[in-house]
């Protein structure tokens, strides 16, 4: 495949409806500069974008944020998605939901709910999320979700300050009657990069977590599907971030800017186009940000001649920028990167030093 | 969910609510929609899944497929069961 060749259809749209959120998780993947409510896309703008995304071939929509339920028009956005035949997934912290609203969301066509948990222990979970009473509320809402027959994914973000509880987190997901559990090690972009030393697990912690997940997958086959995201810093090969830049996903931020991934705005050299100015199809096919790293022609060595170039697509551009200063460099998660060893060392050192205090996710923090 | 679903002749397989088998007009392909996953099943898988309607037993599904493909049920039963068991273990089929 050549770099700028016409892309296939996207599979999914990640719709960041807002950056507002009552929680303050220090690993939030939102940008450090959070957008304010007054600039968010309107209901009508989202309706148009949803039709355009479905026309372009998207099959799924992930309604995310921030916290998407702060939008009072969430019902209308779900209804529009459902009318277009999109598989509609709500990614939520759950703390603002109640029985009545969950009932309404199910009625208008919501297909699936994903609730984030910060830990299985209420005290630690509320400390990490920066929201008192949050954990208890999440448990209650998870039960309400199941009681109306909606399928549930428990999303557990894991790091050095909760990883010892992984067994109990898995038991919690089973107890909540979830269909699916995401054991997601923190990925270091946005707020998480700022808090990296407070979050990075040690290699021993990671190895034990992997054993716990392997055992649980076997024990719970057919009952609970477990997805497992390993932290890049201890990997030998980079992940195929977003399935390749501009190949499968598009992300629309609260202002309507279309990004190849939710962290792409950290690459400040990129020019993003907005759905306020242009049709989505034109943006997907030819916006400078999508063209910049699509395919393989942009790749430097050692990626360019690597036989895995169309497997991992060069890894993550945001990570390359964050750790090497140039988004076009080989992702240092790859052992072929000259910076791979120093990345591993940095993680090993940070994870065995006393963790600094969290910098919580807040506007203006 | 209380335990691993083990399919037998009398099981009545179906797709759980969060798994959707849909015809995608744009791609002209069948698509299985699951949380954070999209799959494009092959023709045989689609034939089998479309018969998992929550009414027919696995035995009846095998018999129907055998009739359509002019095969003996005993010759295809193992393959059909294995495919559905694999999907059940991944959470795409329940019974």
Tab-separated table of C-alpha atoms in Angstrom:
chain	number	residue	atom	x	y	z
A	1	UNK	CA	0.000	0.000	0.000
A	2	UNK	CA	1.351	3.405	-0.845
A	3	UNK	CA	1.097	6.285	1.545
A	4	UNK	CA	-1.584	8.482	0.147
A	5	UNK	CA	-3.545	5.816	-1.721
A	6	UNK	CA	-7.278	6.083	-1.191
A	7	UNK	CA	-8.003	4.648	2.230
A	8	UNK	CA	-10.598	1.981	2.876
A	9	UNK	CA	-13.667	2.804	4.891
A	10	UNK	CA	-13.257	3.535	8.586
A	11	UNK	CA	-14.683	0.932	10.949
A	12	UNK	CA	-15.445	3.135	13.903
A	13	UNK	CA	-15.932	6.691	15.035
A	14	UNK	CA	-14.787	7.755	18.474
A	15	UNK	CA	-16.992	10.712	19.351
A	16	UNK	CA	-15.615	12.839	22.162
A	17	UNK	CA	-18.813	14.672	22.972
A	18	UNK	CA	-17.267	16.841	25.663
A	19	UNK	CA	-14.206	17.279	27.818
A	20	UNK	CA	-16.327	17.987	30.885
A	21	UNK	CA	-16.097	15.243	33.510
A	22	UNK	CA	-16.810	15.047	37.243
A	23	UNK	CA	-13.858	12.706	37.741
A	24	UNK	CA	-10.232	13.818	37.737
A	25	UNK	CA	-8.328	10.640	36.862
A	26	UNK	CA	-4.624	11.417	36.610
A	27	UNK	CA	-4.264	9.099	33.588
A	28	UNK	CA	-7.000	10.660	31.471
A	29	UNK	CA	-6.235	10.404	27.763
A	30	UNK	CA	-7.756	13.814	27.079
A	31	UNK	CA	-5.381	16.600	26.164
A	32	UNK	CA	-3.879	18.752	28.902
A	33	UNK	CA	-5.719	21.734	27.412
A	34	UNK	CA	-9.345	20.773	27.964
A	35	UNK	CA	-12.040	22.329	25.799
A	36	UNK	CA	-14.893	24.250	27.409
A	37	UNK	CA	-18.589	23.535	27.025
A	38	UNK	CA	-19.381	26.663	25.008
A	39	UNK	CA	-17.320	25.490	22.024
A	40	UNK	CA	-18.761	21.940	21.793
A	41	UNK	CA	-20.512	20.700	18.664
A	42	UNK	CA	-24.279	21.102	18.824
A	43	UNK	CA	-26.854	18.316	18.603
A	44	UNK	CA	-27.533	19.212	14.967
A	45	UNK	CA	-23.834	19.139	14.130
A	46	UNK	CA	-23.462	15.693	15.693
A	47	UNK	CA	-26.511	14.446	13.794
A	48	UNK	CA	-24.974	15.496	10.517
A	49	UNK	CA	-21.596	13.988	11.410
A	50	UNK	CA	-23.200	10.675	12.369
A	51	UNK	CA	-24.972	10.416	9.007
A	52	UNK	CA	-21.724	11.286	7.222
A	53	UNK	CA	-19.759	8.700	9.221
A	54	UNK	CA	-22.257	5.953	8.419
A	55	UNK	CA	-22.220	6.950	4.732
A	56	UNK	CA	-18.454	6.724	4.823
A	57	UNK	CA	-18.725	3.132	6.078
A	58	UNK	CA	-18.297	3.410	9.844
A	59	UNK	CA	-20.025	0.536	11.631
A	60	UNK	CA	-19.578	1.544	15.239
A	61	UNK	CA	-19.728	4.710	17.291
A	62	UNK	CA	-18.092	5.062	20.678
A	63	UNK	CA	-19.645	7.888	22.643
A	64	UNK	CA	-16.955	9.169	24.891
A	65	UNK	CA	-15.542	12.299	26.434
A	66	UNK	CA	-14.809	13.537	29.039
A	67	UNK	CA	-18.007	12.197	30.454
A	68	UNK	CA	-20.577	11.880	27.626
A	69	UNK	CA	-23.582	11.773	29.956
A	70	UNK	CA	-23.073	15.435	30.873
A	71	UNK	CA	-24.584	16.132	27.442
A	72	UNK	CA	-28.326	16.494	27.874
A	73	UNK	CA	-28.794	15.606	24.217
A	74	UNK	CA	-27.110	12.197	24.567
A	75	UNK	CA	-30.454	10.506	23.898
A	76	UNK	CA	-30.795	12.341	20.580
A	77	UNK	CA	-27.222	11.470	19.599
A	78	UNK	CA	-27.783	7.776	20.395
A	79	UNK	CA	-31.074	7.767	18.501
A	80	UNK	CA	-29.381	9.276	15.446
A	81	UNK	CA	-26.601	6.666	15.618
A	82	UNK	CA	-29.047	3.846	15.988
A	83	UNK	CA	-31.119	5.075	13.040
A	84	UNK	CA	-27.982	4.930	10.908
A	85	UNK	CA	-27.398	1.313	11.971
A	86	UNK	CA	-24.255	2.108	13.946
A	87	UNK	CA	-23.358	-0.165	16.853
A	88	UNK	CA	-23.591	2.302	19.699
A	89	UNK	CA	-21.282	2.047	22.672
A	90	UNK	CA	-21.390	4.411	25.650
A	91	UNK	CA	-18.039	4.873	27.392
A	92	UNK	CA	-18.859	6.359	30.763
A	93	UNK	CA	-17.714	6.884	34.327
A	94	UNK	CA	-21.365	6.143	35.253
A	95	UNK	CA	-21.492	8.498	38.227
A	96	UNK	CA	-24.110	10.790	36.668
A	97	UNK	CA	-26.485	8.007	35.578
A	98	UNK	CA	-29.650	6.828	37.278
A	99	UNK	CA	-32.304	4.214	36.541
A	100	UNK	CA	-34.552	6.577	34.610
A	101	UNK	CA	-31.851	7.800	32.265
A	102	UNK	CA	-30.445	4.316	31.656
A	103	UNK	CA	-33.940	3.220	30.702
A	104	UNK	CA	-34.192	6.094	28.222
A	105	UNK	CA	-30.782	5.384	26.696
A	106	UNK	CA	-31.713	1.722	26.211
A	107	UNK	CA	-35.008	2.744	24.615
A	108	UNK	CA	-33.425	4.981	22.007
A	109	UNK	CA	-31.147	2.168	20.829
A	110	UNK	CA	-27.980	2.007	22.924
A	111	UNK	CA	-26.229	-1.338	22.233
A	112	UNK	CA	-23.549	-1.509	24.899
A	113	UNK	CA	-22.224	0.246	28.006
A	114	UNK	CA	-18.632	0.443	29.159
A	115	UNK	CA	-18.036	1.658	32.706
A	116	UNK	CA	-14.613	2.654	33.975
A	117	UNK	CA	-13.481	1.512	37.406
A	118	UNK	CA	-10.452	2.903	39.214
A	119	UNK	CA	-9.989	-0.092	41.559
A	120	UNK	CA	-12.088	-2.660	43.434
A	121	UNK	CA	-11.528	-0.934	46.795
A	122	UNK	CA	-13.777	2.088	47.235
A	123	UNK	CA	-11.237	4.163	49.164
A	124	UNK	CA	-8.426	3.748	46.674
A	125	UNK	CA	-10.768	4.005	43.684
A	126	UNK	CA	-12.210	7.320	44.883
A	127	UNK	CA	-8.741	8.648	45.649
A	128	UNK	CA	-7.516	7.810	42.131
A	129	UNK	CA	-10.622	9.201	40.421
A	130	UNK	CA	-10.685	12.269	42.647
A	131	UNK	CA	-14.434	11.809	43.230
A	132	UNK	CA	-15.838	10.893	46.647
A	133	UNK	CA	-18.485	8.173	46.565
A	134	UNK	CA	-17.774	7.407	42.918
A	135	UNK	CA	-16.974	3.727	43.307
A	136	UNK	CA	-20.175	2.914	45.135
A	137	UNK	CA	-22.183	4.817	42.528
A	138	UNK	CA	-20.489	2.926	39.702
A	139	UNK	CA	-21.367	-0.422	41.285
A	140	UNK	CA	-24.996	0.608	41.609
A	141	UNK	CA	-25.191	1.896	38.038
A	142	UNK	CA	-23.520	-1.259	36.662
A	143	UNK	CA	-26.332	-3.265	38.247
A	144	UNK	CA	-28.949	-0.948	36.738
A	145	UNK	CA	-27.349	-1.384	33.324
A	146	UNK	CA	-27.621	-5.159	33.612
A	147	UNK	CA	-31.162	-4.932	34.991
A	148	UNK	CA	-32.424	-3.362	31.748
A	149	UNK	CA	-30.628	-6.081	29.780
A	150	UNK	CA	-27.836	-3.928	28.402
A	151	UNK	CA	-24.469	-5.651	28.009
A	152	UNK	CA	-21.654	-4.353	30.174
A	153	UNK	CA	-17.920	-3.983	29.802
A	154	UNK	CA	-15.913	-3.184	32.901
A	155	UNK	CA	-12.940	-1.038	31.957
A	156	UNK	CA	-10.257	-1.280	34.621
A	157	UNK	CA	-7.305	1.022	34.128
A	158	UNK	CA	-4.369	-0.546	35.939
A	159	UNK	CA	-1.091	0.934	37.166
A	160	UNK	CA	1.355	0.697	40.052
A	161	UNK	CA	-1.181	2.035	42.568
A	162	UNK	CA	-3.843	-0.639	41.994
A	163	UNK	CA	-2.225	-3.508	40.117
A	164	UNK	CA	-1.887	-5.652	43.239
A	165	UNK	CA	-5.701	-5.844	43.299
A	166	UNK	CA	-6.092	-7.279	39.823
A	167	UNK	CA	-7.481	-10.624	41.036
A	168	UNK	CA	-10.143	-8.800	43.004
A	169	UNK	CA	-10.917	-6.489	40.077
A	170	UNK	CA	-11.576	-9.542	37.904
A	171	UNK	CA	-13.841	-10.998	40.613
A	172	UNK	CA	-15.659	-7.659	40.741
A	173	UNK	CA	-16.347	-7.819	36.985
A	174	UNK	CA	-17.729	-11.349	37.356
A	175	UNK	CA	-19.833	-10.218	40.316
A	176	UNK	CA	-21.264	-7.340	38.267
A	177	UNK	CA	-22.285	-9.845	35.564
A	178	UNK	CA	-20.169	-8.085	32.943
A	179	UNK	CA	-19.802	-9.724	29.539
A	180	UNK	CA	-16.388	-8.274	29.077
A	181	UNK	CA	-13.485	-6.851	31.042
A	182	UNK	CA	-10.783	-4.597	29.696
A	183	UNK	CA	-7.648	-4.805	31.772
A	184	UNK	CA	-6.009	-1.710	30.401
A	185	UNK	CA	-2.574	-0.755	31.583
A	186	UNK	CA	-2.212	2.998	31.422
A	187	UNK	CA	-0.979	4.301	28.085
A	188	UNK	CA	1.229	7.322	28.539
A	189	UNK	CA	-0.304	10.238	26.658
A	190	UNK	CA	-2.069	13.365	27.857
A	191	UNK	CA	-2.487	13.453	31.617
A	192	UNK	CA	-0.956	9.998	32.029
A	193	UNK	CA	2.328	11.166	30.556
A	194	UNK	CA	2.396	14.007	33.069
A	195	UNK	CA	1.763	11.472	35.876
A	196	UNK	CA	3.924	8.704	34.502
A	197	UNK	CA	6.178	8.218	37.529
A	198	UNK	CA	3.126	7.935	39.786
A	199	UNK	CA	1.578	5.274	37.548
A	200	UNK	CA	4.286	3.147	35.936
A	201	UNK	CA	4.234	-0.448	37.215
A	202	UNK	CA	7.434	-2.354	37.816
A	203	UNK	CA	8.396	-5.182	35.522
A	204	UNK	CA	7.593	-7.652	38.325
A	205	UNK	CA	4.145	-6.149	38.826
A	206	UNK	CA	3.508	-6.386	35.103
A	207	UNK	CA	4.633	-9.997	34.845
A	208	UNK	CA	2.407	-10.995	37.723
A	209	UNK	CA	-0.558	-9.151	36.176
A	210	UNK	CA	-0.041	-11.020	32.918
A	211	UNK	CA	-0.082	-14.335	34.802
A	212	UNK	CA	-3.278	-13.338	36.606
A	213	UNK	CA	-4.963	-12.436	33.316
A	214	UNK	CA	-3.846	-15.654	31.601
A	215	UNK	CA	-5.219	-17.760	34.451
A	216	UNK	CA	-8.499	-15.823	34.574
A	217	UNK	CA	-9.004	-16.139	30.820
A	218	UNK	CA	-8.777	-19.895	31.103
A	219	UNK	CA	-10.946	-20.088	34.215
A	220	UNK	CA	-13.625	-17.753	32.829
A	221	UNK	CA	-13.730	-18.840	29.158
A	222	UNK	CA	-17.249	-18.337	27.840
A	223	UNK	CA	-18.272	-16.325	30.926
A	224	UNK	CA	-16.139	-13.218	30.817
A	225	UNK	CA	-14.111	-12.072	27.827
A	226	UNK	CA	-10.932	-10.320	28.946
A	227	UNK	CA	-9.068	-7.862	26.736
A	228	UNK	CA	-5.585	-7.054	27.916
A	229	UNK	CA	-3.556	-4.019	26.950
A	230	UNK	CA	0.131	-4.244	27.877
A	231	UNK	CA	2.110	-1.087	28.622
A	232	UNK	CA	4.396	-0.200	25.739
A	233	UNK	CA	7.356	0.640	27.912
A	234	UNK	CA	8.014	-3.028	28.652
A	235	UNK	CA	7.090	-4.344	25.210
A	236	UNK	CA	9.524	-5.559	22.556
A	237	UNK	CA	7.326	-4.595	19.650
A	238	UNK	CA	5.074	-1.578	19.349
A	239	UNK	CA	1.321	-1.985	19.176
A	240	UNK	CA	-0.461	-1.309	15.904
A	241	UNK	CA	-1.776	1.946	17.294
A	242	UNK	CA	-5.376	2.495	16.088
A	243	UNK	CA	-4.814	-0.397	13.676
A	244	UNK	CA	-2.624	1.974	11.671
A	245	UNK	CA	-2.874	5.743	11.258
A	246	UNK	CA	-5.992	6.715	9.331
A	247	UNK	CA	-6.850	3.133	8.403
A	248	UNK	CA	-9.743	2.152	10.654
A	249	UNK	CA	-10.647	4.876	13.119
A	250	UNK	CA	-11.466	8.478	13.266
A	251	UNK	CA	-11.797	10.557	16.365
A	252	UNK	CA	-13.827	13.728	16.554
A	253	UNK	CA	-13.038	16.044	19.434
A	254	UNK	CA	-15.612	18.233	21.208
A	255	UNK	CA	-14.903	21.123	18.797
A	256	UNK	CA	-15.391	18.971	15.711
A	257	UNK	CA	-11.756	18.558	14.809
A	258	UNK	CA	-11.132	15.179	13.193
A	259	UNK	CA	-8.107	13.320	14.526
A	260	UNK	CA	-6.578	9.972	13.584
A	261	UNK	CA	-6.436	9.108	17.299
A	262	UNK	CA	-7.569	10.730	20.512
A	263	UNK	CA	-4.051	11.870	21.416
A	264	UNK	CA	-3.052	13.179	17.985
A	265	UNK	CA	-3.506	16.822	18.967
A	266	UNK	CA	-0.271	16.496	20.959
A	267	UNK	CA	1.482	16.463	17.573
A	268	UNK	CA	1.259	20.194	17.111
A	269	UNK	CA	2.815	20.204	13.628
A	270	UNK	CA	-0.305	18.467	12.254
A	271	UNK	CA	-3.111	20.353	10.549
A	272	UNK	CA	-6.509	19.053	11.608
A	273	UNK	CA	-9.648	19.810	9.653
A	274	UNK	CA	-13.004	20.319	11.308
A	275	UNK	CA	-16.445	18.936	10.493
A	276	UNK	CA	-17.600	22.532	10.900
A	277	UNK	CA	-15.720	23.426	7.712
A	278	UNK	CA	-15.720	20.343	5.488
A	279	UNK	CA	-17.509	17.057	4.789
A	280	UNK	CA	-16.229	14.120	6.807
A	281	UNK	CA	-15.435	12.067	3.689
A	282	UNK	CA	-13.118	14.779	2.400
A	283	UNK	CA	-11.398	15.001	5.784
A	284	UNK	CA	-10.930	11.224	5.993
A	285	UNK	CA	-9.544	11.018	2.477
A	286	UNK	CA	-7.369	14.062	2.248
A	287	UNK	CA	-6.850	16.070	5.410
A	288	UNK	CA	-3.161	16.770	6.027
A	289	UNK	CA	-3.241	15.132	9.465
A	290	UNK	CA	-4.554	11.832	8.056
A	291	UNK	CA	-2.208	11.859	5.076
A	292	UNK	CA	0.877	12.609	7.147
A	293	UNK	CA	1.328	9.097	8.600
A	294	UNK	CA	-1.096	6.982	6.584
A	295	UNK	CA	0.365	3.866	4.977
A	296	UNK	CA	4.130	3.256	4.907
A	297	UNK	CA	5.718	5.899	2.661
A	298	UNK	CA	6.353	8.297	5.550
A	299	UNK	CA	8.409	5.719	7.438
A	300	UNK	CA	12.067	6.198	8.286
A	301	UNK	CA	14.433	3.306	8.820
A	302	UNK	CA	14.330	0.872	10.554
A	303	UNK	CA	10.546	0.807	9.907
A	304	UNK	CA	10.744	1.297	6.146
A	305	UNK	CA	12.494	-2.007	5.448
A	306	UNK	CA	10.985	-3.900	8.392
A	307	UNK	CA	8.876	-6.936	7.544
A	308	UNK	CA	6.427	-5.889	10.282
A	309	UNK	CA	5.706	-2.460	8.789
A	310	UNK	CA	2.188	-3.477	7.760
A	311	UNK	CA	1.593	-5.348	11.027
A	312	UNK	CA	2.328	-2.598	13.542
A	313	UNK	CA	2.317	0.348	11.082
A	314	UNK	CA	5.262	1.848	12.926
A	315	UNK	CA	3.564	1.898	16.336
A	316	UNK	CA	2.400	5.080	17.963
A	317	UNK	CA	3.208	8.544	16.556
A	318	UNK	CA	2.244	10.358	19.746
A	319	UNK	CA	4.595	8.210	21.770
A	320	UNK	CA	7.375	8.735	19.248
A	321	UNK	CA	6.932	12.477	19.672
A	322	UNK	CA	6.675	12.356	23.457
A	323	UNK	CA	9.803	10.264	23.888
A	324	UNK	CA	12.014	11.200	20.940
A	325	UNK	CA	10.911	14.720	20.115
A	326	UNK	CA	9.899	13.759	16.557
A	327	UNK	CA	6.561	12.135	15.692
A	328	UNK	CA	8.084	10.574	12.550
A	329	UNK	CA	10.670	8.555	14.460
A	330	UNK	CA	10.343	4.846	15.135
A	331	UNK	CA	8.196	4.257	18.210
A	332	UNK	CA	10.718	3.535	20.982
A	333	UNK	CA	8.485	0.669	22.130
A	334	UNK	CA	10.136	-1.222	19.272
A	335	UNK	CA	13.372	-2.977	20.177
A	336	UNK	CA	14.788	-1.801	16.841
A	337	UNK	CA	14.584	1.803	18.021
A	338	UNK	CA	17.900	3.200	19.289
A	339	UNK	CA	15.928	4.620	22.235
A	340	UNK	CA	14.292	1.337	23.249
A	341	UNK	CA	16.754	0.479	25.998
A	342	UNK	CA	16.586	3.942	27.568
A	343	UNK	CA	12.773	3.807	27.548
A	344	UNK	CA	12.862	0.502	29.384
A	345	UNK	CA	15.390	1.875	31.875
A	346	UNK	CA	13.305	4.984	32.487
A	347	UNK	CA	10.264	2.830	33.263
A	348	UNK	CA	12.241	0.498	35.489
A	349	UNK	CA	13.716	3.427	37.440
A	350	UNK	CA	10.485	5.402	37.786
A	351	UNK	CA	8.516	2.363	38.867
A	352	UNK	CA	10.873	1.497	41.703
A	353	UNK	CA	11.144	5.036	43.080
A	354	UNK	CA	8.540	6.342	45.544
A	355	UNK	CA	5.570	7.638	43.488
A	356	UNK	CA	5.088	11.407	43.375
A	357	UNK	CA	1.653	12.900	44.158
A	358	UNK	CA	-0.915	12.768	41.387
A	359	UNK	CA	-1.534	15.827	39.269
A	360	UNK	CA	-5.288	15.546	38.903
A	361	UNK	CA	-7.082	16.201	35.630
A	362	UNK	CA	-8.646	19.634	35.931
A	363	UNK	CA	-9.176	22.592	33.663
A	364	UNK	CA	-6.196	24.810	34.323
A	365	UNK	CA	-4.233	22.241	36.397
B	1	UNK	CA	-23.643	-15.828	33.139
B	2	UNK	CA	-23.113	-18.789	35.387
B	3	UNK	CA	-20.625	-21.035	33.640
B	4	UNK	CA	-19.029	-22.053	30.386
B	5	UNK	CA	-21.593	-22.822	27.728
B	6	UNK	CA	-20.941	-26.329	26.412
B	7	UNK	CA	-22.918	-27.018	23.267
B	8	UNK	CA	-24.626	-30.349	22.665
B	9	UNK	CA	-27.205	-31.615	20.191
B	10	UNK	CA	-30.076	-30.323	22.327
B	11	UNK	CA	-28.579	-26.867	22.928
B	12	UNK	CA	-30.436	-23.912	21.435
B	13	UNK	CA	-27.715	-21.507	20.304
B	14	UNK	CA	-28.384	-17.841	19.748
B	15	UNK	CA	-26.522	-14.562	19.557
B	16	UNK	CA	-26.445	-12.645	22.843
B	17	UNK	CA	-28.043	-9.214	22.766
B	18	UNK	CA	-24.774	-7.347	22.473
B	19	UNK	CA	-23.645	-9.324	19.414
B	20	UNK	CA	-25.267	-8.255	16.163
B	21	UNK	CA	-25.090	-9.940	12.803
B	22	UNK	CA	-25.922	-7.365	10.169
B	23	UNK	CA	-25.712	-6.979	6.408
B	24	UNK	CA	-23.494	-4.026	5.564
B	25	UNK	CA	-24.863	-2.549	2.357
B	26	UNK	CA	-21.856	-0.393	1.704
B	27	UNK	CA	-19.330	-3.230	1.823
B	28	UNK	CA	-21.831	-5.853	0.638
B	29	UNK	CA	-20.683	-8.144	3.410
B	30	UNK	CA	-22.112	-9.674	6.552
B	31	UNK	CA	-20.635	-8.179	9.663
B	32	UNK	CA	-20.592	-9.318	13.278
B	33	UNK	CA	-20.731	-6.364	15.643
B	34	UNK	CA	-19.377	-6.791	19.141
B	35	UNK	CA	-18.044	-4.356	21.735
B	36	UNK	CA	-14.924	-2.774	20.210
B	37	UNK	CA	-14.826	-5.487	17.554
B	38	UNK	CA	-16.018	-5.872	14.004
B	39	UNK	CA	-15.677	-9.182	12.208
B	40	UNK	CA	-16.473	-10.246	8.692
B	41	UNK	CA	-17.532	-13.906	8.923
B	42	UNK	CA	-17.187	-16.225	5.927
B	43	UNK	CA	-20.182	-17.537	4.022
B	44	UNK	CA	-20.479	-20.788	5.973
B	45	UNK	CA	-20.285	-19.026	9.325
B	46	UNK	CA	-23.050	-16.660	8.197
B	47	UNK	CA	-25.216	-19.614	7.136
B	48	UNK	CA	-24.757	-21.208	10.539
B	49	UNK	CA	-25.210	-18.013	12.577
B	50	UNK	CA	-28.360	-17.071	10.705
B	51	UNK	CA	-29.851	-20.362	11.842
B	52	UNK	CA	-29.009	-19.644	15.494
B	53	UNK	CA	-32.385	-18.025	16.055
B	54	UNK	CA	-32.944	-19.066	19.641
B	55	UNK	CA	-35.571	-21.625	18.542
B	56	UNK	CA	-33.714	-24.349	16.623
B	57	UNK	CA	-31.580	-26.892	18.460
B	58	UNK	CA	-28.021	-27.555	17.364
B	59	UNK	CA	-29.225	-30.931	16.062
B	60	UNK	CA	-31.877	-29.225	13.949
B	61	UNK	CA	-29.375	-26.669	12.657
B	62	UNK	CA	-27.012	-29.448	11.598
B	63	UNK	CA	-29.880	-31.314	9.899
B	64	UNK	CA	-30.960	-28.174	8.019
B	65	UNK	CA	-27.419	-27.417	6.849
B	66	UNK	CA	-26.905	-31.031	5.795
B	67	UNK	CA	-30.057	-30.887	3.691
B	68	UNK	CA	-29.024	-27.613	2.056
B	69	UNK	CA	-25.526	-28.779	1.218
B	70	UNK	CA	-26.494	-32.329	0.381
B	71	UNK	CA	-24.298	-33.804	3.092
B	72	UNK	CA	-24.948	-36.358	5.805
B	73	UNK	CA	-25.587	-34.728	9.197
B	74	UNK	CA	-22.985	-36.950	10.873
B	75	UNK	CA	-20.365	-35.716	8.397
B	76	UNK	CA	-20.782	-32.033	9.263
B	77	UNK	CA	-21.939	-32.169	12.901
B	78	UNK	CA	-18.429	-32.041	14.357
B	79	UNK	CA	-17.359	-29.040	12.253
B	80	UNK	CA	-20.511	-27.062	12.974
B	81	UNK	CA	-20.328	-27.813	16.694
B	82	UNK	CA	-16.658	-26.881	16.850
B	83	UNK	CA	-17.262	-23.554	15.134
B	84	UNK	CA	-20.138	-22.645	17.428
B	85	UNK	CA	-18.287	-23.821	20.533
B	86	UNK	CA	-15.360	-21.635	19.572
B	87	UNK	CA	-17.725	-18.657	19.173
B	88	UNK	CA	-19.393	-19.524	22.494
B	89	UNK	CA	-16.024	-19.572	24.255
B	90	UNK	CA	-15.351	-16.104	22.850
B	91	UNK	CA	-18.764	-14.893	24.008
B	92	UNK	CA	-20.321	-14.459	20.539
B	93	UNK	CA	-22.836	-17.280	20.933
B	94	UNK	CA	-24.871	-18.344	23.922
B	95	UNK	CA	-27.239	-21.237	24.538
